[in-house]
PDB file of C-alpha atoms in Angstrom:
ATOM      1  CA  UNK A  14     -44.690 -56.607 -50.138  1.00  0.00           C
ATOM      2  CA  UNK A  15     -40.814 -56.331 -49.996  1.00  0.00           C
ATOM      3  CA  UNK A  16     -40.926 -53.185 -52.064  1.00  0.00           C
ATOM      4  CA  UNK A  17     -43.387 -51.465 -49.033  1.00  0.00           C
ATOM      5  CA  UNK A  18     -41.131 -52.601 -46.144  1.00  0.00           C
ATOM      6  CA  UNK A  19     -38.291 -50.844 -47.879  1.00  0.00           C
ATOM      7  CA  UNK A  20     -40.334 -47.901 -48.023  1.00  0.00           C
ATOM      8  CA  UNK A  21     -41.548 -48.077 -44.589  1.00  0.00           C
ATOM      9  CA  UNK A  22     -38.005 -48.421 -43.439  1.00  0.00           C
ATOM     10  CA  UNK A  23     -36.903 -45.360 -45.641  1.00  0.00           C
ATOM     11  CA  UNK A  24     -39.886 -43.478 -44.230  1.00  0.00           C
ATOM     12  CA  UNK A  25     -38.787 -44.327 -40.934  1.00  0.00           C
ATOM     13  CA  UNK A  26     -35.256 -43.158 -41.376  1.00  0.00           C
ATOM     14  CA  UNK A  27     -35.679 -40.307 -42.965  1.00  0.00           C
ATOM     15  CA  UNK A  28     -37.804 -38.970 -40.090  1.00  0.00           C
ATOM     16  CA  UNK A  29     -35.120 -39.725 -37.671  1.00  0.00           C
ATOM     17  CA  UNK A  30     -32.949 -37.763 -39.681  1.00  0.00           C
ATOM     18  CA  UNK A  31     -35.507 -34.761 -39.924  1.00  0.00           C
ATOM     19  CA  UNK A  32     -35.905 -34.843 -36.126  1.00  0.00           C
ATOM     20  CA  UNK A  33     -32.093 -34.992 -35.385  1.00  0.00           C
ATOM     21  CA  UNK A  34     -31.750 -31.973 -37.289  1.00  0.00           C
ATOM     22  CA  UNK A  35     -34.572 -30.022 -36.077  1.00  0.00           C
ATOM     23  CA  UNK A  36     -33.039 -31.079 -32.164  1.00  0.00           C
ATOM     24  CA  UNK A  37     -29.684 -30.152 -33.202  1.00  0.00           C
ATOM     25  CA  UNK A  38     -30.839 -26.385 -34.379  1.00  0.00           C
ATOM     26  CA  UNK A  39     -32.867 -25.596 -31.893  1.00  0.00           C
ATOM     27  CA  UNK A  40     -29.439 -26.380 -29.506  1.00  0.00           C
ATOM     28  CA  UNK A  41     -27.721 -23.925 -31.181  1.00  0.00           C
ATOM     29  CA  UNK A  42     -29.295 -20.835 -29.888  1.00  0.00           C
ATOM     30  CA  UNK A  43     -28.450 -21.644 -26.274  1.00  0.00           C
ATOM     31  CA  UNK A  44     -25.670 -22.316 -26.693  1.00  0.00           C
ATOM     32  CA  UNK A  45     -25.020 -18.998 -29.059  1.00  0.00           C
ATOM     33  CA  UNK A  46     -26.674 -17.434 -25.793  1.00  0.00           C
ATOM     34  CA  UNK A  47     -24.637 -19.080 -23.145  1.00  0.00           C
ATOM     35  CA  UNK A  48     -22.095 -17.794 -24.893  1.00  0.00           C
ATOM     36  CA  UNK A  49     -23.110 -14.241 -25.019  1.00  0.00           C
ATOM     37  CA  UNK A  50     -24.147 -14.073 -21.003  1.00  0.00           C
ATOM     38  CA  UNK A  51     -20.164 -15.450 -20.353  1.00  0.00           C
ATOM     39  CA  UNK A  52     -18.656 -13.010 -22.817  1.00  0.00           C
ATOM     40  CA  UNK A  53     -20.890  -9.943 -20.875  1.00  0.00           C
ATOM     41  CA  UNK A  54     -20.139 -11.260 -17.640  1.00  0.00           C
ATOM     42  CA  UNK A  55     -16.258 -11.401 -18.098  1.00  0.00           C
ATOM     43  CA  UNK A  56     -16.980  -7.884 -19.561  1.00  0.00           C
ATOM     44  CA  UNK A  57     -18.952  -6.498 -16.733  1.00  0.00           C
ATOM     45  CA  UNK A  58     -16.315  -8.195 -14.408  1.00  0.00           C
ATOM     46  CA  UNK A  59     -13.452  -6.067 -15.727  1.00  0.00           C
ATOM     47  CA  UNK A  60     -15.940  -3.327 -16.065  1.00  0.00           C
ATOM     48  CA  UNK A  61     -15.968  -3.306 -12.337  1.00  0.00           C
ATOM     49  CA  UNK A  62     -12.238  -4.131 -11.762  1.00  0.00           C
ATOM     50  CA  UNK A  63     -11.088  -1.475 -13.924  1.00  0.00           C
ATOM     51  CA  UNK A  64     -13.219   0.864 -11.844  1.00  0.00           C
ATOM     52  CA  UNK A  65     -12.521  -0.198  -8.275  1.00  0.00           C
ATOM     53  CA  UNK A  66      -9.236   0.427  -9.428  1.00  0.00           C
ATOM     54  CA  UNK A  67      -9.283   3.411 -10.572  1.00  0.00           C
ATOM     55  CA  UNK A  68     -11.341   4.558  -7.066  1.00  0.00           C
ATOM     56  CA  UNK A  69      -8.935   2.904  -5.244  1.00  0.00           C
ATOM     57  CA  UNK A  70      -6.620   4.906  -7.015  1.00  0.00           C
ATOM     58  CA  UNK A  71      -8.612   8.071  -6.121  1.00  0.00           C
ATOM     59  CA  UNK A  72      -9.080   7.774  -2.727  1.00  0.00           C
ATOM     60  CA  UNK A  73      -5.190   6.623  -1.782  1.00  0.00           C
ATOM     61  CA  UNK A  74      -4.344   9.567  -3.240  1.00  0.00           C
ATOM     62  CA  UNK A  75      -6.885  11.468  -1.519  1.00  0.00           C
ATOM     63  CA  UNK A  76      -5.960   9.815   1.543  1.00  0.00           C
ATOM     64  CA  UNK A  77      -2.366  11.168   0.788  1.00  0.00           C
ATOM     65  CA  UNK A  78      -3.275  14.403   0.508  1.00  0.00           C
ATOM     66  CA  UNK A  79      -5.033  14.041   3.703  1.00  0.00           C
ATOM     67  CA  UNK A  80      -2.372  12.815   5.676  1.00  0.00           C
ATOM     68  CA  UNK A  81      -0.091  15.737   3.725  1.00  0.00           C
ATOM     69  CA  UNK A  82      -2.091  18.043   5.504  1.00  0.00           C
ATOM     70  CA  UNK A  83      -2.508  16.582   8.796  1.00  0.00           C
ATOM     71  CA  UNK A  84       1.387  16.333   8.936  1.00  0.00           C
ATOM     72  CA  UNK A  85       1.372  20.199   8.220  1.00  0.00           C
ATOM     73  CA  UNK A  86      -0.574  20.641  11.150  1.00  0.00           C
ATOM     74  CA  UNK A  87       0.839  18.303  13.078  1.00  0.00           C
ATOM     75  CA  UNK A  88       3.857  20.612  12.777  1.00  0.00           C
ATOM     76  CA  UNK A  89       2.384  23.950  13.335  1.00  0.00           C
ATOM     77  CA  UNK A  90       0.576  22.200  16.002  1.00  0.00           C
ATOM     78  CA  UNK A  91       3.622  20.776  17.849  1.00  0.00           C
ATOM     79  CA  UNK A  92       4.412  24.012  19.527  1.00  0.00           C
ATOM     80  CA  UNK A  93       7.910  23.112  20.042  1.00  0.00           C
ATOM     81  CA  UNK A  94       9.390  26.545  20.885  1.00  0.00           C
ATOM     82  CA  UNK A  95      12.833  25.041  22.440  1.00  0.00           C
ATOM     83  CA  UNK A  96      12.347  26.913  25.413  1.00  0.00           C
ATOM     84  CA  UNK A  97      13.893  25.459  28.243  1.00  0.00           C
ATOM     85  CA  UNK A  98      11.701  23.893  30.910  1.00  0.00           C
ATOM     86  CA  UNK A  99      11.540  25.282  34.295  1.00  0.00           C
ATOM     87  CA  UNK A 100      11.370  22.807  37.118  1.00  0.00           C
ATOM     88  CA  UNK A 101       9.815  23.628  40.265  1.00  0.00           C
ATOM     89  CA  UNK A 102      12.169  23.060  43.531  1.00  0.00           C
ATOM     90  CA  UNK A 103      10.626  21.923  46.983  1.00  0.00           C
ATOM     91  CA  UNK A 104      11.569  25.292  48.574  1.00  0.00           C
ATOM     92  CA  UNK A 105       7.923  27.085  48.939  1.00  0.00           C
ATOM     93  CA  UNK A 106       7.447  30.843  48.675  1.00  0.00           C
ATOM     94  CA  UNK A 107       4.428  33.486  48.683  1.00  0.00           C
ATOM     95  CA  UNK A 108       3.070  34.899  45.483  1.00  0.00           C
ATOM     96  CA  UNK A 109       0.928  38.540  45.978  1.00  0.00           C
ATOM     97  CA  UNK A 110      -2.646  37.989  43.642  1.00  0.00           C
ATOM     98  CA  UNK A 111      -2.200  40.647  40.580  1.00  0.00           C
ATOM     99  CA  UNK A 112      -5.468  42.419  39.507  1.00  0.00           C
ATOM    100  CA  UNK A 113      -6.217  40.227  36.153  1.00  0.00           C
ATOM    101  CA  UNK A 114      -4.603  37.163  37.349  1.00  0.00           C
ATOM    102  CA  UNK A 115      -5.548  33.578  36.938  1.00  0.00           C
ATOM    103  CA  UNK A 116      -4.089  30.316  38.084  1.00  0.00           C
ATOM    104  CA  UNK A 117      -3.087  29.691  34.162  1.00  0.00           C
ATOM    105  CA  UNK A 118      -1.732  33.324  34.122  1.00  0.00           C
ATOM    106  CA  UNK A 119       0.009  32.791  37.353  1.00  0.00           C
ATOM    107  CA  UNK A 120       1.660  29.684  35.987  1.00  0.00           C
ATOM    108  CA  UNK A 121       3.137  31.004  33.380  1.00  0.00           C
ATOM    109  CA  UNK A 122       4.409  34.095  35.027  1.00  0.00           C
ATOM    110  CA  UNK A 123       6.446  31.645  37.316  1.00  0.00           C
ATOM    111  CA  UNK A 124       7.176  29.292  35.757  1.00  0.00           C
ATOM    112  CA  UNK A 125       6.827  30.008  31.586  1.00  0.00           C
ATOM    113  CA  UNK A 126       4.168  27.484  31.099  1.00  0.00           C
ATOM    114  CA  UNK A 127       0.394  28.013  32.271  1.00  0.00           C
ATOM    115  CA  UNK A 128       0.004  23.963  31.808  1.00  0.00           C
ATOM    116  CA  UNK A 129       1.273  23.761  35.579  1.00  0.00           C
ATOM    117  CA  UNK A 130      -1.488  25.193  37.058  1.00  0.00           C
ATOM    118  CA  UNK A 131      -2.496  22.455  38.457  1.00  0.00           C
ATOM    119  CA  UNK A 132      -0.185  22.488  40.845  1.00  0.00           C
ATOM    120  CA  UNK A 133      -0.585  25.841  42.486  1.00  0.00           C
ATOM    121  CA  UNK A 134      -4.192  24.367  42.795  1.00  0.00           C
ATOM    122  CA  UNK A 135      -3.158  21.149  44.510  1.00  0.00           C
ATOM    123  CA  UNK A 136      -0.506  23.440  47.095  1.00  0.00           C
ATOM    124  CA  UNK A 137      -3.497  25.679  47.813  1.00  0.00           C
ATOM    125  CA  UNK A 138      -6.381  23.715  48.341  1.00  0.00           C
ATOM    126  CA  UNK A 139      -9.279  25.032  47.632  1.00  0.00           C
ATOM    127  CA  UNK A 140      -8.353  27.653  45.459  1.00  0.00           C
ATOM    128  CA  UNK A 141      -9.577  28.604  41.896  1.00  0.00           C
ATOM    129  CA  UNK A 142      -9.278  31.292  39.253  1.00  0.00           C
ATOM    130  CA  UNK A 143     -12.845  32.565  40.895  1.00  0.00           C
ATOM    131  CA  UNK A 144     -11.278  32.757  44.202  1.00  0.00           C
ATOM    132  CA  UNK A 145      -8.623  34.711  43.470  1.00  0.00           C
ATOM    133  CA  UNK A 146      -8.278  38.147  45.000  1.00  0.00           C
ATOM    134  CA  UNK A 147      -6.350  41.428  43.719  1.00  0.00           C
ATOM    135  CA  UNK A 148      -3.858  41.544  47.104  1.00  0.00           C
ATOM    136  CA  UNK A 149      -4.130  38.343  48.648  1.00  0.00           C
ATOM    137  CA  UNK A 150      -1.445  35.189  48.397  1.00  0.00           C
ATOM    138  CA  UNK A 151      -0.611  31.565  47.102  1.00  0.00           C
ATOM    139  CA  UNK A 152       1.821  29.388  47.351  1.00  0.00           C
ATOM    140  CA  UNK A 153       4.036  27.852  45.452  1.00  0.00           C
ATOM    141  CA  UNK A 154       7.355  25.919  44.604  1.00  0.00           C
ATOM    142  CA  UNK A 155       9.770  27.631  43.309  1.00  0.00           C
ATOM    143  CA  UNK A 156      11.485  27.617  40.128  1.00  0.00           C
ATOM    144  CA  UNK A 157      14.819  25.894  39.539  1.00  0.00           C
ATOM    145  CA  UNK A 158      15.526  29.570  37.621  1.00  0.00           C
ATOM    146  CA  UNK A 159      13.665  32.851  36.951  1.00  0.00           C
ATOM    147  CA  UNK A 160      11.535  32.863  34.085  1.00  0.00           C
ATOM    148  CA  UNK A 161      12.841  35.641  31.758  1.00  0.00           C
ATOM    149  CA  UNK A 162      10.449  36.155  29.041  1.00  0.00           C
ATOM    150  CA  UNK A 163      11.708  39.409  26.515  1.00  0.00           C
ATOM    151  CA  UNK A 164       9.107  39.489  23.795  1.00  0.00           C
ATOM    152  CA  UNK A 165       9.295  41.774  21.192  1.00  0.00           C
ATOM    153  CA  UNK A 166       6.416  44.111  20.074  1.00  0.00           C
ATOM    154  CA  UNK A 167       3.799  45.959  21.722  1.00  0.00           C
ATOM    155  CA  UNK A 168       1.431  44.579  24.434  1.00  0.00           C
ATOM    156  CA  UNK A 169      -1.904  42.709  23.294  1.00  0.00           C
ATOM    157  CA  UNK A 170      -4.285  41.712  26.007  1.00  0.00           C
ATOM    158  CA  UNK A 171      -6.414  38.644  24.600  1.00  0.00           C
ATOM    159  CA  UNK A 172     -10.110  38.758  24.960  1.00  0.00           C
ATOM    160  CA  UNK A 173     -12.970  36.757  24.873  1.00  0.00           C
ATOM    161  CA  UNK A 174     -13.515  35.227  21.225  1.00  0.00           C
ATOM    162  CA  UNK A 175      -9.988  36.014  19.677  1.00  0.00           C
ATOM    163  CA  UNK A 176      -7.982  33.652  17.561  1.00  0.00           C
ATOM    164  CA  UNK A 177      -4.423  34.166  16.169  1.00  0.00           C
ATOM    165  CA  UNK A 178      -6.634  34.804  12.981  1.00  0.00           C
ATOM    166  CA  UNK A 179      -8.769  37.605  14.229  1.00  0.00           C
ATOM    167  CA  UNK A 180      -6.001  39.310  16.107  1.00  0.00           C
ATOM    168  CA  UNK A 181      -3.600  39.183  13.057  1.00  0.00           C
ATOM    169  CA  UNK A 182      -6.530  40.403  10.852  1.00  0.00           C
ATOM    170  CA  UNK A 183      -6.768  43.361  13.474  1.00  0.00           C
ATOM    171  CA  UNK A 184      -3.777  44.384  13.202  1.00  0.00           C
ATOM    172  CA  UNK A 185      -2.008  43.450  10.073  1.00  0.00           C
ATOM    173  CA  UNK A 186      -5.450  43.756   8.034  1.00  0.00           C
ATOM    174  CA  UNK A 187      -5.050  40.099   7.224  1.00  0.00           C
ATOM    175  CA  UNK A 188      -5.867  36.847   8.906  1.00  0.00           C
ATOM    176  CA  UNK A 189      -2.762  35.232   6.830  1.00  0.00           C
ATOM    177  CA  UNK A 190      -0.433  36.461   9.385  1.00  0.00           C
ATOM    178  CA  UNK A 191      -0.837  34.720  12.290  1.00  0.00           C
ATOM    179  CA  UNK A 192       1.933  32.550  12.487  1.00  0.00           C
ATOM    180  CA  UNK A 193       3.863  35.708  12.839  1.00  0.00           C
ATOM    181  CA  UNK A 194       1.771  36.135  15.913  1.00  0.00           C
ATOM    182  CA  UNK A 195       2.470  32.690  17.256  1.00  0.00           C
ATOM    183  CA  UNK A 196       6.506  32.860  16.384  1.00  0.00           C
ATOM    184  CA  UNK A 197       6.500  36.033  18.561  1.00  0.00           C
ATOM    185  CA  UNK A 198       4.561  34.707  21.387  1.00  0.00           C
ATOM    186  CA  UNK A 199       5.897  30.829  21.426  1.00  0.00           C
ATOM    187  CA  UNK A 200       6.991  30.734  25.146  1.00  0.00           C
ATOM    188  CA  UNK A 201       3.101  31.337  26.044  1.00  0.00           C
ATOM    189  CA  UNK A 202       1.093  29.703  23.139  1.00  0.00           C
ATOM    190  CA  UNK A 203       1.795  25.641  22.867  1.00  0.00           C
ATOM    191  CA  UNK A 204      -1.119  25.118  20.319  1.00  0.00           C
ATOM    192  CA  UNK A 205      -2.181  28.090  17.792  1.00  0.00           C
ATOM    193  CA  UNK A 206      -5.576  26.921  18.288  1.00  0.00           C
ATOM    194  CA  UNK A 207      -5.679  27.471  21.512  1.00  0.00           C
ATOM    195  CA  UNK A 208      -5.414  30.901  23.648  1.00  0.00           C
ATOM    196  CA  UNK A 209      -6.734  32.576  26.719  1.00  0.00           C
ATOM    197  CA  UNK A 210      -8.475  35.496  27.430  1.00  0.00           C
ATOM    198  CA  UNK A 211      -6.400  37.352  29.717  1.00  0.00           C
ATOM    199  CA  UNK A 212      -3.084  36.771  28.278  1.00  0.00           C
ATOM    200  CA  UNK A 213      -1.201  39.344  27.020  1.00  0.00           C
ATOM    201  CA  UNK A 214       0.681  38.555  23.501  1.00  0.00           C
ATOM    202  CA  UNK A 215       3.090  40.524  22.031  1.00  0.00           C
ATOM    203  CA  UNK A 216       3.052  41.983  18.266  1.00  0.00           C
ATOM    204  CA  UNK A 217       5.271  43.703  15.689  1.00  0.00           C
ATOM    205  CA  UNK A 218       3.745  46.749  14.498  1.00  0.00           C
ATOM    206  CA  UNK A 219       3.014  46.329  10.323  1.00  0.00           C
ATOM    207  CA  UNK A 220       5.569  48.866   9.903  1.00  0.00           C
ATOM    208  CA  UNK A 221       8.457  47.296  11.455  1.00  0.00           C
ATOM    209  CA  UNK A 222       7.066  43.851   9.489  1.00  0.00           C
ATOM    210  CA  UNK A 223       7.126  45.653   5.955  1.00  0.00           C
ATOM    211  CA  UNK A 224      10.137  46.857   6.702  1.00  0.00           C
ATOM    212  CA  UNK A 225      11.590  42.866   7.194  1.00  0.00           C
TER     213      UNK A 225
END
C-alpha cells in the first residue's frame, strides 16, 4: 500500500514537471517574436528618420536654390536706375496732345516716370488715354526741373506683344540680350517685365555692341 502511494505521488510529480516544461516552451516563441516585431520597428523607425532627413535635406536646399533665384530677380527686378526724381511744383501749365500720346507717355515725357499718370488724370477730370486728341491740351504741374533724357542708340517704337526678349532677339538675333536693352532704356522701364506699346526705346546697333 505504501509502495503505491509513493508511486502515485511520483506519478503526480513527474507530470507537473512535464507540464511546466511544455508551458515554459511554448513561451518562448512569443517572446522570440516580441522580440523580432521591436527589433523591426526600431528598424523601420530609423528607416523613416534617416529618410525624412535626407528629404528634409533635399528640399532646404531646394528651397535655397529657390530663394537664390528669386533674389536674382529681385535685383533685375528692382529697376533702380538712380535717376533723380522729378517733383511736380504747384505752378500749372498747358501741355499740346502729340499724335501717339498717352497719359503714361505723357508722364514720362514730363516728368521721366509714366507711374504719375495718375495725376494728369486727377488735374483733368475726365480725361483718359481714349480721350486724348492729336492738338488739343492738358494740364499739369510742373516739374521742379526739365526732364533731360539722352539715350543712346537708334529709336524703337514698342508694339503690341513685345518683350525685352523678342525685341533683343530682333535685333541682336538673340533673346539673351535684353538686359542690354533695359540698361539703355532704364529712365523709362522700372520692371523688365513690363513695357508699353507706344514707347519708344532706344538700342545699340550689333555693330557698335561687337565692337564693346
Amino acid at each position: 500500500m505504501k509502495l503505491l502511494k509513493v508511486f502515485l505521488l511520483i506519478s503526480i510529480f513527474a507530470l507537473v514537471s512535464c507540464s511546466n516544461n511544455k508551458k515554459k516552451s511554448a513561451d518562448k516563441p512569443t517572446d522570440n517574436t516580441v522580440s523580432e516585431m521591436e527589433d523591426e520597428s526600431d528598424f523601420i523607425v530609423d528607416s523613416d528618420e534617416e529618410d525624412l532627413e535626407l528629404s528634409d535635406s533635399g528640399d532646404s536646399l531646394e528651397s535655397d536654390e529657390l530663394i537664390s533665384e528669386s533674389s536674382d530677380d529681385v535685383q533685375v527686378m528692382d529697376g533702380s536706375d538712380n535717376s533723380a526724381t522729378i517733383s511736380m511744383t504747384d505752378g500749372v501749365s498747358d501741355y499740346q496732345i502729340e499724335k501717339g500720346d498717352t497719359l503714361m507717355l505723357i508722364a514720362f515725357k514730363l516728368y521721366g516716370d509714366y507711374r504719375k499718370w495718375k495725376s494728369l488724370q486727377e488735374l483733368n477730370p475726365g480725361l483718359s488715354t481714349g480721350t486724348l486728341s492729336e492738338g488739343g491740351t492738358l494740364k499739369y504741374n510742373e516739374p521742379s526741373e526739365k526732364f533731360v533724357w539722352s539715350p543712346e542708340g537708334l529709336p524703337y517704337l514698342i508694339k503690341t506683344g513685345d518683350t525685352l526678349g523678342t525685341i533683343s532677339n530682333d535685333k541682336y538675333g538673340t533673346t539673351k540680350k535684353w538686359k542690354l536693352l533695359y540698361d539703355n532704356n532704364r529712365p523709362m522701364i522700372h520692371d523688365p517685365n513690363l513695357i508699353f506699346a507706344g514707347f519708344t526705346l532706344y538700342y545699340v546697333p550689333e555693330r557698335d555692341v561687337a565692337s564693346e
